[in-house]
Structure formats: structure tokens, C-alpha cells
Tab-separated table of C-alpha atoms in Angstrom:
chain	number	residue	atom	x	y	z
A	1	UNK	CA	44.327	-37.093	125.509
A	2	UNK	CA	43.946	-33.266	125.793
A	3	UNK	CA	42.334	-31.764	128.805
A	4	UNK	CA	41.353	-28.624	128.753
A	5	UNK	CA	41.159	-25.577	131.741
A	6	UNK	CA	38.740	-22.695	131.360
A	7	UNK	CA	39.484	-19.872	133.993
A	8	UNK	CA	42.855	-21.465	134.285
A	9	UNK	CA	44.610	-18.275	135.567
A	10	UNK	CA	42.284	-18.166	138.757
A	11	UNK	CA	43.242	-19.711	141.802
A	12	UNK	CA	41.018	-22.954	141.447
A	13	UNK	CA	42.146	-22.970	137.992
A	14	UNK	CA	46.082	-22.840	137.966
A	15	UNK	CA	46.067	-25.403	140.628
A	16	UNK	CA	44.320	-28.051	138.119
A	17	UNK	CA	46.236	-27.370	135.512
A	18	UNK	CA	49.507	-27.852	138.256
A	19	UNK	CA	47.862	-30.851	139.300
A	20	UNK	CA	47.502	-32.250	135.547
A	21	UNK	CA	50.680	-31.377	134.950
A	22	UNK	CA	51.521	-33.319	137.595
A	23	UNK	CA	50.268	-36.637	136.038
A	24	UNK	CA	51.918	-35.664	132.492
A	25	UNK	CA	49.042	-34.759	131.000
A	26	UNK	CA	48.437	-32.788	127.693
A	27	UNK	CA	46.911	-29.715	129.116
A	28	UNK	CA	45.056	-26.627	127.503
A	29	UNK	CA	44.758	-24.019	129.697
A	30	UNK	CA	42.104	-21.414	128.549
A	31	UNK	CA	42.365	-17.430	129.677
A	32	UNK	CA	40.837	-14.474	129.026
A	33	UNK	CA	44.584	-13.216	129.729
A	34	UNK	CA	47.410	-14.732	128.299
A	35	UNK	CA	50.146	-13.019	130.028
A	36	UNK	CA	48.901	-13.936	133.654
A	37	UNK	CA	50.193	-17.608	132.677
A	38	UNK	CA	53.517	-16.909	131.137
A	39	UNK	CA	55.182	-19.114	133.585
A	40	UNK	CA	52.744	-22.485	132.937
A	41	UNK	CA	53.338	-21.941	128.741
A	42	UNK	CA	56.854	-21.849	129.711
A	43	UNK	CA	56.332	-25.574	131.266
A	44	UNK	CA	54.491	-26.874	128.110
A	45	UNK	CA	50.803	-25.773	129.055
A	46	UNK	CA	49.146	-24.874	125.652
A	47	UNK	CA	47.204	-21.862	126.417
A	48	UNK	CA	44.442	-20.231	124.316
A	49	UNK	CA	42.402	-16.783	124.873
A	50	UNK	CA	38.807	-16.885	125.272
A	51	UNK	CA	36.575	-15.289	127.151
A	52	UNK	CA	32.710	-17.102	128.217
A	53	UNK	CA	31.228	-14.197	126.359
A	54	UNK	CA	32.868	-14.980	122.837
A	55	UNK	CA	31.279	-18.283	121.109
A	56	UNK	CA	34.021	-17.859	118.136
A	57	UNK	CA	36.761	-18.216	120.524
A	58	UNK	CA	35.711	-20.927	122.680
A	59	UNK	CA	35.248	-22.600	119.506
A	60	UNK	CA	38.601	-22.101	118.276
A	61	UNK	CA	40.096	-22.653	122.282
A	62	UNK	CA	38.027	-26.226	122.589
A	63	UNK	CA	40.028	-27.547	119.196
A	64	UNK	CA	41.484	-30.873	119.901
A	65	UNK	CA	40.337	-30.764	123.489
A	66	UNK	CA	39.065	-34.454	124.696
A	67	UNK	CA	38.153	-33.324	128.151
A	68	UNK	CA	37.275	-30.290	129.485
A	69	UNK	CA	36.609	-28.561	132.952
A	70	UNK	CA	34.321	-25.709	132.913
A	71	UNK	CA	35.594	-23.644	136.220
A	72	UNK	CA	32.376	-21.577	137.166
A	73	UNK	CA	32.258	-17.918	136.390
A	74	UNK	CA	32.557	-15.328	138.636
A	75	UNK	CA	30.014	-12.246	136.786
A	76	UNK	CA	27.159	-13.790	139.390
A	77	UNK	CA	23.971	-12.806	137.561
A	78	UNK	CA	25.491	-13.716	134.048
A	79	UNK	CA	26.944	-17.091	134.624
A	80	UNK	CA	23.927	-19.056	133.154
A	81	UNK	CA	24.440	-17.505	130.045
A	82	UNK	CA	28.148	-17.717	129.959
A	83	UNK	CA	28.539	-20.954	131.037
A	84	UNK	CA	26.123	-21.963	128.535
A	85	UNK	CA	28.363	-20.897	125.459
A	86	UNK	CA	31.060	-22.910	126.903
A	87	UNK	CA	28.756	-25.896	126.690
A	88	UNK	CA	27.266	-25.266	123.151
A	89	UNK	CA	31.217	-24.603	122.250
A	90	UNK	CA	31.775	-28.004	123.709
A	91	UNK	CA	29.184	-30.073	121.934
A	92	UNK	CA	30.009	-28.098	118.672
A	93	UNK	CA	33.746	-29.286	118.717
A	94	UNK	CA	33.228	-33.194	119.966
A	95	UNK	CA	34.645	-32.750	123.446
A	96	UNK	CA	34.238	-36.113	124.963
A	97	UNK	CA	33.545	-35.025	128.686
A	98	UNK	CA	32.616	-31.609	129.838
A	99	UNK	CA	32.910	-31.387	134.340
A	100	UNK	CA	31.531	-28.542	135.805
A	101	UNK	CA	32.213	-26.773	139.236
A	102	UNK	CA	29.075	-26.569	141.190
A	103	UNK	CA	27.697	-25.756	144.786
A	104	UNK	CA	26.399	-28.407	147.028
A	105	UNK	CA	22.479	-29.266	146.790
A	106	UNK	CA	22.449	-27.134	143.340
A	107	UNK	CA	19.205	-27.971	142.628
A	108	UNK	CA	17.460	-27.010	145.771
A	109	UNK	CA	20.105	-24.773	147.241
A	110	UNK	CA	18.161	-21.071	147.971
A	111	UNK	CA	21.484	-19.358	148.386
A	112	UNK	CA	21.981	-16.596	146.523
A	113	UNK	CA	25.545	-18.293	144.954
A	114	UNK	CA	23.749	-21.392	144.332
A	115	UNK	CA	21.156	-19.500	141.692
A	116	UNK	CA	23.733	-19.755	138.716
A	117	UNK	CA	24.811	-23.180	139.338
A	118	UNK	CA	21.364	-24.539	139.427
A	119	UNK	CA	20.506	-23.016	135.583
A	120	UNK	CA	23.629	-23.716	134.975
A	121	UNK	CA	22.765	-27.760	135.459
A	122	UNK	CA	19.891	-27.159	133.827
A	123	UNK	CA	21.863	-26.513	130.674
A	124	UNK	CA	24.117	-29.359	131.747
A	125	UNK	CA	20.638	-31.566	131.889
A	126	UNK	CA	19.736	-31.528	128.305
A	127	UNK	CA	23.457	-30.950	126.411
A	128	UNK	CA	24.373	-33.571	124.032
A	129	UNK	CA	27.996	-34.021	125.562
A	130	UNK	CA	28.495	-36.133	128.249
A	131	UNK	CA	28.712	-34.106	131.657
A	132	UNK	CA	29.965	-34.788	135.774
A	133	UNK	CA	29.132	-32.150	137.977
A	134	UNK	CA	31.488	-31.343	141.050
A	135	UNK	CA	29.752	-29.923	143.641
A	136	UNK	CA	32.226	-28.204	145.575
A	137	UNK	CA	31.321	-26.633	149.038
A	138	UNK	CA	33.368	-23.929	150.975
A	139	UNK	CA	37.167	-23.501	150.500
A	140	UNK	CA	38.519	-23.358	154.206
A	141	UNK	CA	40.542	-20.215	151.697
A	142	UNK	CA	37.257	-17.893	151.992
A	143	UNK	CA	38.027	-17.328	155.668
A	144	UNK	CA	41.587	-16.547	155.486
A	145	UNK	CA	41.054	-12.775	155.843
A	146	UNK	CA	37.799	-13.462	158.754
A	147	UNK	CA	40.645	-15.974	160.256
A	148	UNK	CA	43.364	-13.244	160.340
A	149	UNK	CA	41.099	-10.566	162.257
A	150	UNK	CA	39.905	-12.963	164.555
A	151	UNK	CA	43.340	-13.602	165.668
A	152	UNK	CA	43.826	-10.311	166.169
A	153	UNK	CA	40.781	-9.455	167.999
A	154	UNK	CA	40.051	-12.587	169.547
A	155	UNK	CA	36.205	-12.574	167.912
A	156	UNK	CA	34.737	-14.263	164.872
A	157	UNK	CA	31.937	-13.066	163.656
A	158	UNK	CA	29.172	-14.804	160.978
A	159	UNK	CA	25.689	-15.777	161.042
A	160	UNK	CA	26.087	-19.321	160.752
A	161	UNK	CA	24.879	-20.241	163.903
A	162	UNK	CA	25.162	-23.632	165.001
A	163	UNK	CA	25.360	-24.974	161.176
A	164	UNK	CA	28.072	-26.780	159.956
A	165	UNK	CA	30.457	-26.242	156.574
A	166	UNK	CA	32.376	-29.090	155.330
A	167	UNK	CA	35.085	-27.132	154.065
A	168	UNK	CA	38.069	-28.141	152.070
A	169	UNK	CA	41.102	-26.572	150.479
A	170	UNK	CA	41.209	-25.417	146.739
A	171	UNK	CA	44.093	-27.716	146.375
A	172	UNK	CA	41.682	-31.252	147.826
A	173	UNK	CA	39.169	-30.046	145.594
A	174	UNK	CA	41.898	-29.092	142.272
A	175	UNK	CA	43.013	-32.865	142.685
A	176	UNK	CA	39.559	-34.043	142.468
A	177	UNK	CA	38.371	-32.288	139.666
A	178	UNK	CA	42.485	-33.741	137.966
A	179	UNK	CA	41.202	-37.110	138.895
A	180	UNK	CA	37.906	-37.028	137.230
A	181	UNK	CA	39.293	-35.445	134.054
A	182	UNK	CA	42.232	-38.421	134.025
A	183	UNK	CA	40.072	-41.399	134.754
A	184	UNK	CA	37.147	-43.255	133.754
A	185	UNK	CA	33.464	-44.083	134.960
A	186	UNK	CA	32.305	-40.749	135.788
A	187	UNK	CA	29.824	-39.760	132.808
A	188	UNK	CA	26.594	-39.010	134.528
A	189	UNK	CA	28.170	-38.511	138.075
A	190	UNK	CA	26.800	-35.984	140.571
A	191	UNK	CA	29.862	-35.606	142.874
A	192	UNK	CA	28.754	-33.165	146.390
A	193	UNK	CA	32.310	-32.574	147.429
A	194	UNK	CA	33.069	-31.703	150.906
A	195	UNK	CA	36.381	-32.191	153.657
A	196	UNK	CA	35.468	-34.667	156.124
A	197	UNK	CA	35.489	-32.303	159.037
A	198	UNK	CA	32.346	-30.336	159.080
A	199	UNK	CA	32.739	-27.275	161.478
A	200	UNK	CA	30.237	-24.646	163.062
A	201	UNK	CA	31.147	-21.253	163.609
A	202	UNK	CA	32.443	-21.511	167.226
A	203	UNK	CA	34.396	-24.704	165.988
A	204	UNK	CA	35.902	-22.754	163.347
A	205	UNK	CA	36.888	-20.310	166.007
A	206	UNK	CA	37.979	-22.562	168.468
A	207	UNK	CA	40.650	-23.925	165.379
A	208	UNK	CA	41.783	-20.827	164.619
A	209	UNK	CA	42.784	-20.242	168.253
A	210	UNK	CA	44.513	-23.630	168.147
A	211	UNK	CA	46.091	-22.815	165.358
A	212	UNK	CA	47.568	-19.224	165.775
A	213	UNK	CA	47.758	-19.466	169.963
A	214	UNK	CA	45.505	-16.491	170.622
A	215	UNK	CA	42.098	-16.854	172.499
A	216	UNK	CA	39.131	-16.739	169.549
A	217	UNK	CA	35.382	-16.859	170.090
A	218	UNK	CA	32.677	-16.628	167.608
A	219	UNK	CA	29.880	-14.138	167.607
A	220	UNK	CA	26.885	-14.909	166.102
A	221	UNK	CA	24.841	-12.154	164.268
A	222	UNK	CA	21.588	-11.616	161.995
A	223	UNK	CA	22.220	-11.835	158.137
A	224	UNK	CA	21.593	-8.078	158.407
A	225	UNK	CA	24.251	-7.201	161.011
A	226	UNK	CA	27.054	-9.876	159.738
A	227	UNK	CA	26.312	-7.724	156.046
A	228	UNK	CA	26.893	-4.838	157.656
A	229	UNK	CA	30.144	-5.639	159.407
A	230	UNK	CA	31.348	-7.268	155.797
A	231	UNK	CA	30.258	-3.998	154.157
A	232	UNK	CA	32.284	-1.707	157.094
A	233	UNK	CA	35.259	-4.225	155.973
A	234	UNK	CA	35.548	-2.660	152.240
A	235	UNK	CA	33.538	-5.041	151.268
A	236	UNK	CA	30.691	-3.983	148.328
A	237	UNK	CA	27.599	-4.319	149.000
A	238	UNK	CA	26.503	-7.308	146.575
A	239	UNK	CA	29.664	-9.000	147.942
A	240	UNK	CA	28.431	-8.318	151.389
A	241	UNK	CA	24.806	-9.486	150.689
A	242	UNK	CA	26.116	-12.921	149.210
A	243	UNK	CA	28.569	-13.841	151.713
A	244	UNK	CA	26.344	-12.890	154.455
A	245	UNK	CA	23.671	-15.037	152.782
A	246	UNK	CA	25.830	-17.669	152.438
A	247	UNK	CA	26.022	-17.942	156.134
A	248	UNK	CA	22.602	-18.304	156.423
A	249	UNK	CA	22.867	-21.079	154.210
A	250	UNK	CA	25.560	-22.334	156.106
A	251	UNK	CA	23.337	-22.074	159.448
A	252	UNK	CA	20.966	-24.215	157.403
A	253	UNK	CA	23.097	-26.953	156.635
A	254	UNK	CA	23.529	-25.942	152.880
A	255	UNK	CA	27.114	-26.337	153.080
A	256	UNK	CA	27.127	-29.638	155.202
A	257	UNK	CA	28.414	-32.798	153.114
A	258	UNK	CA	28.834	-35.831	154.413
A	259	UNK	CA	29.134	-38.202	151.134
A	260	UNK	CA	32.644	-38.903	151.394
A	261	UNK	CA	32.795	-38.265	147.708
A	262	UNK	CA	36.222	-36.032	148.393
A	263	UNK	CA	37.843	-38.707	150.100
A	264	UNK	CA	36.908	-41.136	147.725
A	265	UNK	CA	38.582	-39.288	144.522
A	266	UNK	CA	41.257	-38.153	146.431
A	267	UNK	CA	42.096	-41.875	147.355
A	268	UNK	CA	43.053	-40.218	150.938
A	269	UNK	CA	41.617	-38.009	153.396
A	270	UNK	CA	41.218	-34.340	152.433
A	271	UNK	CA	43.286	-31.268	154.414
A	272	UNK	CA	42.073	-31.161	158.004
A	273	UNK	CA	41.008	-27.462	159.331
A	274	UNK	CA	44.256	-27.366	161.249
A	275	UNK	CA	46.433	-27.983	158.527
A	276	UNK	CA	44.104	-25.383	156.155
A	277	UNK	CA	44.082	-22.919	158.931
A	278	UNK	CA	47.642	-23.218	159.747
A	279	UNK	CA	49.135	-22.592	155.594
A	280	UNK	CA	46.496	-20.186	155.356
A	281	UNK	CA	47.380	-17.726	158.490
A	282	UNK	CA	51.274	-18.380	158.186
């Protein structure tokens, strides 16, 4: 069997393709970039350039493939329509089951990240190849820089309010996604993937202070005001818009998983906070 990797140089990607590696299996790793994988063709990772935008070369990259995991864009605003050629490329060379990377409550999420997944699904919805969609929420990853100046300063800031994220690392949620592609029974499957600790803001802050020894207390501030402090960060503006309203969605418990459905493909209980927070800041 021949799984295949899309974005496999990315962070989420290259620890899949580690993780199928892991379990011996025939992997395709597929890059826009060959040369930022050098070192996994060296272990036996068959790698082939495409990039979402060129139907010809998915084509040619999804030859042979069995399984494949399509690892979400990140061109937010064009994702429908790249994603989509991935999936036509998939049901035009047999792949037997196509798994997509998702956002929690897709098809109701408001969020501004959540706008791509949800057409995205819609694609999913009506293609021809058999799909499983894993909805992953927040990588306890996105706060290492927030975490890092908050141990410095002693002050968090967001706009999460009291609203919870059931975060998780990219590695829980890598070994998921390598379990789904290696086993059976999950054709059809809705996964909403989520750590089992589900933190607010002034939790998050009260971790971080465990973890690094430092006093840390979270600030809570409008959408507006957190964008603004992203923004003064270096920060652009679109990426300051979207992470700000992703704490809004936070705050409205967009992010806030509680199926177990990590847990239960990871056949053990995901990274705690502590652990997260403590590889992340060392």
C-alpha cells in the first residue's frame, strides 16, 4: 500500500510522513520543493513535485498512490479551489481513500480560517472517492511565540475570554492522521480532533507560568485591540485579522472539543499543556 503526503515539507506534513515511516510504510511525499526533503528521499520516502495549482502534476504525483492525505493549504482565500484539484486528481487516478485536514465545526464554524475548510467539504461531499475528514483544532505550537513573551513580561494577551481551546500538538494530531491512513473502517468518518485538556486564556497563562517559573497573567482584549497588538508584533495585517478572529472564535467555544476522537486514534492520551508548553519554550 502507498500512502501519499501533500504539503509534506511543512511542519504538519514531515511529521506524517516520519510517523509513516515509522510503521514501514510505502510513503509518497508530495512538494512543491524537492530539495527541502533531501534528507526523507535519503530514508526511502518517494517524493514527487506538485504544486495544488497544477492538475497535470498532481496527476502524475497521485500515480500508484492507494491512500492519500490532503494537508490543507495555506493561500487562505484560494484553498477551495486548490484543494479541489487535489480531489479531482484523486478520483482521476483511483486513489482508494482521500483524508483531509479540517477545522473543528467546519460546517458551521464563522471563523474566518474555517471559510476554506467548509467549501472545501463541500467538494469532499459530492467526490466520487471515498473521503475522512480530520478536524483538527489548535496546535498548542501557535502560541509558542505568545508563550515566549509572556514569560518575559509576565502578561498574555488574546481575546478569548473565558472560552476554552482543546489544543494538541502537531505531533498527537500527525499520528492520528498515520493511523487513519494505515487502518481500516474510517470511509465516511467525521473525526473533530482535539487534546483532552481544554484551556481558557488565563489557564493557558497560568501553564505557562508553571511551566517556565515566571509569574504570567492573561489580559483580555477586544478583537480590535488583540489585532492591533498582533499587527505592532510584525505581524501583517490579514495575519493579524485571522488570528485575532480566531480568538473570538475561541471565546465562543469554536475551538472546544470534547469527542475524545484524539484519544481514541491515538490509542493513548494526547500531550498534556505542560508537556506542549514545556518542548515548546525550552
Amino acid at each position: 500500500m502507498a500512502v501519499a503526503v501533500t504539503g509534506a515539507s511543512g511542519q504538519l506534513g514531515r511529521l506524517v510522513v516520519e510517523a509513516l515511516l515509522a510503521d514501514g510504510v510505502e510513503t509518497v511525499a508530495i512538494v512543491r520543493d524537492p530539495a527541502k526533503i533531501e534528507d526523507l528521499a535519503e530514508r526511502g520516502v518517494r517524493v514527487r513535485q506538485a504544486s495544488y495549482d497544477d492538475p497535470a502534476a498532481l496527476d502524475a504525483a497521485l500515480a500508484g498512490v492507494d491512500r492519500l492525505l490532503l494537508i490543507s493549504g495555506s493561500e487562505i482565500g484560494q484553498r477551495v479551489a486548490q484543494h479541489t484539484n487535489v480531489i479531482r486528481a484523486a478520483e482521476r487516478t483511483g486513489v482508494d481513500l482521500l483524508a483531509y485536514t479540517s477545522i473543528p465545526l467546519a460546517t458551521e464554524n464563522p471563523m474566518i480560517l474555517a471559510q476554506d475548510h467548509r467549501g472545501t467539504e463541500e467538494v469532499l461531499a459530492t467526490a466520487t472517492v471515498p473521503t475522512v475528514v480530520l478536524r483538527n483544532s489548535w496546535y498548542w505550537e501557535n502560541y509558542a511565540a505568545g508563550a515566549a513573551h509572556a514569560a518575559q513580561t509576565g502578561v498574555l494577551t488574546g481575546a478569548s475570554g473565558d472560552g476554552k481551546v482543546s489544543g494538541a500538538t502537531r505531533a498527537d494530531y500527525a499520528a492520528a492522521a498515520a493511523k487513519v491512513l494505515t487502518s481500516e473502517g474510517h470511509e465516511g468518518r467525521v473525526y473533530e480532533l482535539g487534546g483532552d485538556d481544554a484551556l481558557t486564556g488565563a489557564d493557558l497563562a497560568a501553564t505557562i507560568a508553571r511551566v517556565t517559573g515566571e509569574p504570567v497573567r492573561y489580559e483580555n482584549l477586544t478583537e480590535a485591540d488583540y489585532a492591533a497588538v498582533l499587527r505592532q508584533a510584525g505581524l501583517p495585517d490579514a495575519v493579524a485579522a485571522t488570528l485575532a478572529d480566531a480568538d473570538t472564535g475561541i471565546a465562543a467555544g469554536l475551538l472546544e472539543v470534547d469527542t475524545g476522537d484524539l484519544r481514541t486514534l491515538l490509542g493513548t492520551a494526547p500531550t498534556s499543556p505542560v508537556e506542549a508548553l514545556r518542548a515548546i519554550l525550552s
